[in-house]
XYZ file of C-alpha atoms in Angstrom:
160
model
C -15.466 70.711 39.911
C -13.840 67.382 38.994
C -16.787 66.513 36.765
C -16.483 69.785 34.879
C -12.715 69.347 34.519
C -13.247 65.805 33.232
C -15.826 67.061 30.722
C -13.536 69.802 29.457
C -10.634 67.344 29.161
C -12.741 64.818 27.240
C -14.086 67.548 24.942
C -10.573 68.719 24.072
C -9.298 65.162 23.569
C -12.246 64.447 21.292
C -11.351 67.509 19.216
C -7.784 66.194 19.002
C -8.765 62.686 17.968
C -7.797 63.304 14.334
C -5.199 66.060 14.687
C -1.928 66.361 16.572
C -2.788 69.949 17.480
C -5.782 72.225 17.838
C -6.334 75.912 18.461
C -9.009 77.072 20.882
C -10.222 80.366 22.189
C -10.237 80.164 25.968
C -13.249 82.501 26.349
C -15.330 80.589 23.796
C -14.556 77.295 25.519
C -15.435 78.812 28.905
C -18.708 80.102 27.452
C -19.476 76.664 25.973
C -19.062 75.026 29.395
C -20.576 77.897 31.378
C -17.481 78.406 33.496
C -14.791 80.988 34.111
C -11.757 81.077 31.801
C -9.657 80.243 34.867
C -11.326 76.814 34.907
C -10.073 76.273 31.347
C -6.598 77.359 32.488
C -6.773 74.831 35.332
C -7.658 71.972 32.968
C -4.914 72.960 30.535
C -2.326 73.179 33.316
C -3.258 69.920 35.022
C -4.400 67.680 32.160
C -2.448 68.942 29.138
C 1.048 69.541 30.507
C 4.344 68.219 29.153
C 4.080 65.457 31.742
C 0.884 64.310 30.048
C 2.395 64.529 26.576
C 1.197 67.955 25.430
C 2.688 71.346 24.739
C 0.547 74.419 25.320
C 1.173 77.573 23.333
C -0.810 80.649 24.252
C -1.365 84.059 22.736
C -3.154 86.617 24.832
C -5.179 89.607 23.707
C -8.246 90.183 21.545
C -7.296 87.609 18.923
C -5.710 85.321 21.479
C -5.869 81.569 21.328
C -4.535 78.463 22.990
C -2.788 75.891 20.819
C -2.548 72.385 22.247
C 0.034 70.174 20.572
C 0.258 66.448 21.260
C 3.912 65.474 21.455
C 4.693 62.719 19.018
C 6.646 59.690 20.168
C 6.977 57.898 16.852
C 9.595 59.403 14.634
C 10.339 62.215 17.083
C 13.802 61.700 18.564
C 13.378 64.735 20.834
C 10.570 63.135 22.860
C 12.961 61.284 25.187
C 15.133 64.380 25.475
C 12.096 66.514 26.363
C 11.041 64.033 29.056
C 14.557 63.816 30.496
C 14.754 67.616 30.604
C 11.378 67.701 32.352
C 12.591 65.205 34.963
C 15.774 67.185 35.585
C 17.611 66.649 38.861
C 14.545 66.506 41.085
C 11.153 64.908 40.503
C 8.052 64.694 42.672
C 5.890 61.571 42.732
C 2.874 63.252 41.113
C 4.872 64.363 38.068
C 6.488 60.934 37.723
C 3.047 59.312 37.778
C 1.763 61.722 35.122
C 4.667 60.827 32.828
C 4.099 57.112 33.456
C 0.415 57.523 32.561
C 1.461 59.291 29.361
C 3.782 56.392 28.434
C 0.996 53.913 29.167
C -1.491 55.881 27.063
C 1.008 55.879 24.177
C 1.428 52.102 24.642
C 5.135 52.501 25.211
C 4.834 50.509 28.441
C 2.411 47.818 29.529
C 0.138 48.093 32.540
C 2.456 45.819 34.511
C 5.509 47.881 33.573
C 3.707 51.085 34.553
C 2.792 49.558 37.925
C 6.447 48.611 38.509
C 7.593 52.098 37.574
C 5.040 53.659 39.946
C 6.193 51.364 42.739
C 9.846 52.281 42.142
C 9.211 56.029 42.426
C 6.612 55.949 45.192
C 7.287 57.810 48.424
C 7.095 54.501 50.307
C 9.951 52.993 48.271
C 12.316 55.842 49.061
C 13.088 56.001 52.779
C 14.866 59.371 52.726
C 14.096 62.995 53.597
C 11.730 64.600 51.056
C 14.379 66.688 49.260
C 16.630 63.640 48.880
C 13.662 61.521 47.726
C 12.999 63.871 44.817
C 16.660 63.781 43.729
C 16.884 59.975 43.967
C 13.481 59.606 42.260
C 14.717 61.737 39.332
C 17.877 59.641 38.922
C 15.964 56.350 39.035
C 13.253 57.666 36.734
C 15.713 58.978 34.128
C 17.234 55.489 33.913
C 13.787 53.915 33.563
C 12.868 56.348 30.761
C 16.027 55.563 28.811
C 15.308 51.837 29.129
C 11.661 52.281 28.096
C 12.786 54.041 24.923
C 15.423 51.382 24.205
C 12.800 48.652 24.588
C 10.343 50.584 22.449
C 12.868 51.064 19.649
C 13.831 47.364 19.750
C 10.175 46.331 19.520
C 9.669 48.629 16.529
C 12.660 47.043 14.774
C 11.359 43.549 15.534
C 7.988 44.446 13.996
C 9.564 45.408 10.650
């Protein structure tokens, strides 16, 4: 199943190479890959979430479609706000890692910075009960996100 999910993800990303958003029909995509529409839903939910830098809009019914929108980081002041809202007051390690991967893919952090961020939010770094870990992880991660965006904005100004 992982191979099929990877293929669907790559296909969608290839379609989005030139555009910040695309519209797909879930049934047509499922037919193209010879799978159930639920498999398409799985890929959209796990590979194209807000954590990964995408917004999914869906319309059900006969003329239904799925619109996938890549969140923009350049020139979009709401990107940090959207990430901070997503983090909220509690954050699990998997979601934190997805957001870090998104920042790395957007080249907002380096590989070394991403590794440090992953280490800081890992379950091994936080010696607390699980519920407290998620709260502490969210607080630490929110501060890291704010600093990443400050650094990113400073680098953009230095490049001008």
